Structure formats: C-alpha cells, structure tokens
Amino acid sequence: MVGVPPAEVWRVLAAVDEYPAWWPWLRRFEARALRDGDRWSCTVKPPLPYTVSFDLVLRDVVARRCVAADVEGEIVGSARVDLHPEGHGTALALVSDLEPSRTFLVGLSRLAGPIARDGHGFIIDAALDQFVAHALDGTDPAPAP
C-alpha cells in the first residue's frame, strides 16, 4: 500500500527513463513508453555471479489500473502489475509466472529448486519495495538484492 492515488502511481510508472535510477541492479534498460505493444529490453544483475537478459512485451496496458507483459529471453513467462484504489492510496499487486530458458539458469533451477525460486521471488519483491521507497516516497531505495 502506498499513500498516493493510482493516477500518481501511474505517472511515476510511466517515467520509464527513471527506471535505472530506482534499480541499481538494472544493468541495461531500453524502453520508449508504458503502452501496449512496446518492447522493453533489460539486463539484470542479481546478487549472484551471472546476469539475466530478457524483453518485456507490454500488453493489456490500462492507464491507472494495470499493465501485463509477456517475458521473452533468458527467462520466459508473464508478469502483471495491478493498481487498486484503497482509501487515499493505492494497493499494488505484482504477479508473475516466470521460468528460466537459458541452459545455465535451467540447470541452476533444477539443482537449487526451491532456493532458486525463493531467491528470485525475493528479487521481484525487492524491486517492488524499491519502486515504492524511491520513486513514490522519495526515500533512498533498499540496497540492491
């Protein structure tokens, strides 16, 4: 829950040029806008000795309500962010169904099983927390995962 209305959350989400400042583990990010059909190219450096590159193909972008994306590249699947008005603020919900496609990551996932899934879930949760802390509250984000 954040203390600003959905319109303000959406305004900040639409500032795609600011994303690298919010997430220091985002090593490469290319995006034009928060709109249906846009393709965002990303490289992420988790707190492990590898990077992960993928594209987000935006679909179902509804201003101030939700954005869904198909994920392609070294991880594949789908992700969705929903904004729900709650009092004078906004509840944010991030749902993803992702799996590795890169041979190394598939092997790591098989070897580490739940540990790998929990670790990547932690990274996704930390990303949302950093967005709220830095982009919406104006505070310094938590250290990169």
PDB file of C-alpha atoms in Angstrom:
ATOM      1  CA  MET A   1       0.000   0.000   0.000  1.00  0.00           C
ATOM      2  CA  VAL A   2       1.330   3.417  -0.948  1.00  0.00           C
ATOM      3  CA  GLY A   3      -0.019   6.730   0.235  1.00  0.00           C
ATOM      4  CA  VAL A   4      -0.678   8.206  -3.205  1.00  0.00           C
ATOM      5  CA  PRO A   5      -3.627   7.705  -5.571  1.00  0.00           C
ATOM      6  CA  PRO A   6      -3.432   5.422  -8.628  1.00  0.00           C
ATOM      7  CA  ALA A   7      -3.067   8.382 -11.011  1.00  0.00           C
ATOM      8  CA  GLU A   8       0.171   9.421  -9.264  1.00  0.00           C
ATOM      9  CA  VAL A   9       1.488   5.852  -9.160  1.00  0.00           C
ATOM     10  CA  TRP A  10       0.762   5.566 -12.883  1.00  0.00           C
ATOM     11  CA  ARG A  11       2.503   8.869 -13.633  1.00  0.00           C
ATOM     12  CA  VAL A  12       5.625   7.573 -11.923  1.00  0.00           C
ATOM     13  CA  LEU A  13       5.400   4.149 -13.604  1.00  0.00           C
ATOM     14  CA  ALA A  14       5.194   5.897 -16.972  1.00  0.00           C
ATOM     15  CA  ALA A  15       8.539   7.653 -16.343  1.00  0.00           C
ATOM     16  CA  VAL A  16      10.466   4.762 -17.894  1.00  0.00           C
ATOM     17  CA  ASP A  17      13.619   6.881 -18.282  1.00  0.00           C
ATOM     18  CA  GLU A  18      13.891   6.923 -14.468  1.00  0.00           C
ATOM     19  CA  TYR A  19      13.937   3.135 -14.002  1.00  0.00           C
ATOM     20  CA  PRO A  20      17.760   2.733 -13.943  1.00  0.00           C
ATOM     21  CA  ALA A  21      17.962   5.259 -11.068  1.00  0.00           C
ATOM     22  CA  TRP A  22      15.450   3.292  -8.997  1.00  0.00           C
ATOM     23  CA  TRP A  23      17.000  -0.115  -9.578  1.00  0.00           C
ATOM     24  CA  PRO A  24      20.812  -0.142  -9.486  1.00  0.00           C
ATOM     25  CA  TRP A  25      20.859  -3.853 -10.399  1.00  0.00           C
ATOM     26  CA  LEU A  26      19.265  -2.978 -13.757  1.00  0.00           C
ATOM     27  CA  ARG A  27      22.386  -3.060 -15.950  1.00  0.00           C
ATOM     28  CA  ARG A  28      20.692  -2.320 -19.288  1.00  0.00           C
ATOM     29  CA  PHE A  29      17.243  -0.931 -19.951  1.00  0.00           C
ATOM     30  CA  GLU A  30      15.794   0.202 -23.260  1.00  0.00           C
ATOM     31  CA  ALA A  31      12.166   1.344 -23.379  1.00  0.00           C
ATOM     32  CA  ARG A  32      10.162   4.005 -25.137  1.00  0.00           C
ATOM     33  CA  ALA A  33       6.909   4.202 -23.205  1.00  0.00           C
ATOM     34  CA  LEU A  34       4.402   2.441 -20.978  1.00  0.00           C
ATOM     35  CA  ARG A  35       1.982   1.469 -23.749  1.00  0.00           C
ATOM     36  CA  ASP A  36       0.529  -1.606 -25.440  1.00  0.00           C
ATOM     37  CA  GLY A  37       2.952  -3.269 -27.813  1.00  0.00           C
ATOM     38  CA  ASP A  38       6.101  -1.568 -26.543  1.00  0.00           C
ATOM     39  CA  ARG A  39       9.107  -3.872 -26.115  1.00  0.00           C
ATOM     40  CA  TRP A  40      11.434  -3.216 -23.206  1.00  0.00           C
ATOM     41  CA  SER A  41      14.892  -4.817 -23.297  1.00  0.00           C
ATOM     42  CA  CYS A  42      16.554  -5.459 -19.939  1.00  0.00           C
ATOM     43  CA  THR A  43      19.648  -6.965 -18.393  1.00  0.00           C
ATOM     44  CA  VAL A  44      19.532  -7.602 -14.647  1.00  0.00           C
ATOM     45  CA  LYS A  45      22.429  -8.408 -12.307  1.00  0.00           C
ATOM     46  CA  PRO A  46      21.090 -10.396  -9.355  1.00  0.00           C
ATOM     47  CA  PRO A  47      23.277 -10.892  -6.254  1.00  0.00           C
ATOM     48  CA  LEU A  48      24.739 -13.973  -7.902  1.00  0.00           C
ATOM     49  CA  PRO A  49      27.632 -14.398 -10.372  1.00  0.00           C
ATOM     50  CA  TYR A  50      25.570 -14.058 -13.565  1.00  0.00           C
ATOM     51  CA  THR A  51      23.301 -11.648 -15.444  1.00  0.00           C
ATOM     52  CA  VAL A  52      19.889 -12.289 -16.974  1.00  0.00           C
ATOM     53  CA  SER A  53      18.707 -10.633 -20.188  1.00  0.00           C
ATOM     54  CA  PHE A  54      15.099 -10.550 -21.294  1.00  0.00           C
ATOM     55  CA  ASP A  55      12.469  -8.489 -23.085  1.00  0.00           C
ATOM     56  CA  LEU A  56       9.104  -7.398 -21.737  1.00  0.00           C
ATOM     57  CA  VAL A  57       6.436  -7.136 -24.426  1.00  0.00           C
ATOM     58  CA  LEU A  58       3.727  -4.944 -22.950  1.00  0.00           C
ATOM     59  CA  ARG A  59       0.094  -5.902 -23.409  1.00  0.00           C
ATOM     60  CA  ASP A  60      -3.127  -5.015 -21.645  1.00  0.00           C
ATOM     61  CA  VAL A  61      -1.891  -1.589 -20.577  1.00  0.00           C
ATOM     62  CA  VAL A  62      -4.791   0.218 -18.921  1.00  0.00           C
ATOM     63  CA  ALA A  63      -3.858   3.634 -17.506  1.00  0.00           C
ATOM     64  CA  ARG A  64      -4.065   3.863 -13.705  1.00  0.00           C
ATOM     65  CA  ARG A  65      -5.231   0.222 -13.463  1.00  0.00           C
ATOM     66  CA  CYS A  66      -2.838  -2.422 -14.797  1.00  0.00           C
ATOM     67  CA  VAL A  67      -0.071  -3.471 -17.118  1.00  0.00           C
ATOM     68  CA  ALA A  68       0.669  -7.010 -18.229  1.00  0.00           C
ATOM     69  CA  ALA A  69       3.689  -8.235 -20.149  1.00  0.00           C
ATOM     70  CA  ASP A  70       4.971 -11.330 -21.856  1.00  0.00           C
ATOM     71  CA  VAL A  71       8.567 -12.090 -20.887  1.00  0.00           C
ATOM     72  CA  GLU A  72      10.955 -13.403 -23.548  1.00  0.00           C
ATOM     73  CA  GLY A  73      14.653 -14.217 -23.443  1.00  0.00           C
ATOM     74  CA  GLU A  74      16.716 -15.947 -20.766  1.00  0.00           C
ATOM     75  CA  ILE A  75      13.576 -16.045 -18.633  1.00  0.00           C
ATOM     76  CA  VAL A  76      10.130 -16.569 -20.118  1.00  0.00           C
ATOM     77  CA  GLY A  77       6.575 -16.253 -18.954  1.00  0.00           C
ATOM     78  CA  SER A  78       4.280 -13.437 -17.964  1.00  0.00           C
ATOM     79  CA  ALA A  79       4.039 -10.677 -15.398  1.00  0.00           C
ATOM     80  CA  ARG A  80       1.324  -8.267 -14.334  1.00  0.00           C
ATOM     81  CA  VAL A  81       1.082  -5.230 -12.075  1.00  0.00           C
ATOM     82  CA  ASP A  82      -2.346  -4.172 -10.824  1.00  0.00           C
ATOM     83  CA  LEU A  83      -3.171  -0.883  -9.099  1.00  0.00           C
ATOM     84  CA  HIS A  84      -6.164  -0.842  -6.770  1.00  0.00           C
ATOM     85  CA  PRO A  85      -7.507   2.333  -5.130  1.00  0.00           C
ATOM     86  CA  GLU A  86      -7.522   1.900  -1.370  1.00  0.00           C
ATOM     87  CA  GLY A  87      -8.676   4.865   0.681  1.00  0.00           C
ATOM     88  CA  HIS A  88      -6.435   7.794  -0.312  1.00  0.00           C
ATOM     89  CA  GLY A  89      -3.723   5.451  -1.558  1.00  0.00           C
ATOM     90  CA  THR A  90      -3.036   2.575  -3.891  1.00  0.00           C
ATOM     91  CA  ALA A  91      -2.523  -1.125  -3.330  1.00  0.00           C
ATOM     92  CA  LEU A  92      -0.005  -2.588  -5.777  1.00  0.00           C
ATOM     93  CA  ALA A  93      -0.074  -6.258  -6.715  1.00  0.00           C
ATOM     94  CA  LEU A  94       2.680  -7.888  -8.767  1.00  0.00           C
ATOM     95  CA  VAL A  95       2.009 -11.373 -10.099  1.00  0.00           C
ATOM     96  CA  SER A  96       4.462 -13.274 -12.267  1.00  0.00           C
ATOM     97  CA  ASP A  97       4.810 -16.725 -13.750  1.00  0.00           C
ATOM     98  CA  LEU A  98       8.426 -16.953 -14.879  1.00  0.00           C
ATOM     99  CA  GLU A  99      10.850 -19.726 -15.633  1.00  0.00           C
ATOM    100  CA  PRO A 100      14.376 -19.847 -16.998  1.00  0.00           C
ATOM    101  CA  SER A 101      15.075 -20.667 -20.626  1.00  0.00           C
ATOM    102  CA  ARG A 102      18.868 -20.203 -20.608  1.00  0.00           C
ATOM    103  CA  THR A 103      20.598 -23.583 -20.174  1.00  0.00           C
ATOM    104  CA  PHE A 104      22.663 -22.394 -17.207  1.00  0.00           C
ATOM    105  CA  LEU A 105      19.614 -20.993 -15.424  1.00  0.00           C
ATOM    106  CA  VAL A 106      17.539 -24.109 -16.132  1.00  0.00           C
ATOM    107  CA  GLY A 107      20.307 -26.233 -14.593  1.00  0.00           C
ATOM    108  CA  LEU A 108      20.612 -23.909 -11.611  1.00  0.00           C
ATOM    109  CA  SER A 109      16.858 -24.032 -11.103  1.00  0.00           C
ATOM    110  CA  ARG A 110      16.873 -27.835 -11.175  1.00  0.00           C
ATOM    111  CA  LEU A 111      19.820 -28.048  -8.798  1.00  0.00           C
ATOM    112  CA  ALA A 112      18.714 -25.390  -6.359  1.00  0.00           C
ATOM    113  CA  GLY A 113      14.954 -25.938  -6.728  1.00  0.00           C
ATOM    114  CA  PRO A 114      13.019 -24.033  -4.061  1.00  0.00           C
ATOM    115  CA  ILE A 115      16.092 -21.991  -3.079  1.00  0.00           C
ATOM    116  CA  ALA A 116      16.356 -20.552  -6.599  1.00  0.00           C
ATOM    117  CA  ARG A 117      12.612 -19.847  -6.751  1.00  0.00           C
ATOM    118  CA  ASP A 118      12.647 -18.174  -3.341  1.00  0.00           C
ATOM    119  CA  GLY A 119      15.701 -16.118  -4.303  1.00  0.00           C
ATOM    120  CA  HIS A 120      14.113 -14.878  -7.488  1.00  0.00           C
ATOM    121  CA  GLY A 121      10.858 -14.185  -5.650  1.00  0.00           C
ATOM    122  CA  PHE A 122      12.880 -12.126  -3.179  1.00  0.00           C
ATOM    123  CA  ILE A 123      14.372 -10.122  -6.066  1.00  0.00           C
ATOM    124  CA  ILE A 124      10.926  -9.408  -7.524  1.00  0.00           C
ATOM    125  CA  ASP A 125       9.568  -8.388  -4.107  1.00  0.00           C
ATOM    126  CA  ALA A 126      12.632  -6.175  -3.511  1.00  0.00           C
ATOM    127  CA  ALA A 127      12.082  -4.500  -6.891  1.00  0.00           C
ATOM    128  CA  LEU A 128       8.547  -3.534  -5.903  1.00  0.00           C
ATOM    129  CA  ASP A 129       9.736  -2.324  -2.483  1.00  0.00           C
ATOM    130  CA  GLN A 130      12.494  -0.236  -4.106  1.00  0.00           C
ATOM    131  CA  PHE A 131       9.993   1.298  -6.522  1.00  0.00           C
ATOM    132  CA  VAL A 132       7.711   2.303  -3.669  1.00  0.00           C
ATOM    133  CA  ALA A 133      10.544   3.612  -1.459  1.00  0.00           C
ATOM    134  CA  HIS A 134      12.488   5.534  -4.073  1.00  0.00           C
ATOM    135  CA  ALA A 135      10.024   6.517  -6.760  1.00  0.00           C
ATOM    136  CA  LEU A 136       6.918   7.174  -4.689  1.00  0.00           C
ATOM    137  CA  ASP A 137       8.116   8.018  -1.189  1.00  0.00           C
ATOM    138  CA  GLY A 138      11.253   9.861  -2.335  1.00  0.00           C
ATOM    139  CA  THR A 139      13.472   7.893   0.037  1.00  0.00           C
ATOM    140  CA  ASP A 140      16.606   6.008  -0.840  1.00  0.00           C
ATOM    141  CA  PRO A 141      15.835   2.535  -2.130  1.00  0.00           C
ATOM    142  CA  ALA A 142      16.888  -0.516  -0.172  1.00  0.00           C
ATOM    143  CA  PRO A 143      20.266  -1.923  -1.176  1.00  0.00           C
ATOM    144  CA  ALA A 144      20.210  -3.855  -4.419  1.00  0.00           C
ATOM    145  CA  PRO A 145      19.410  -7.511  -3.908  1.00  0.00           C
TER     146      PRO A 145
END
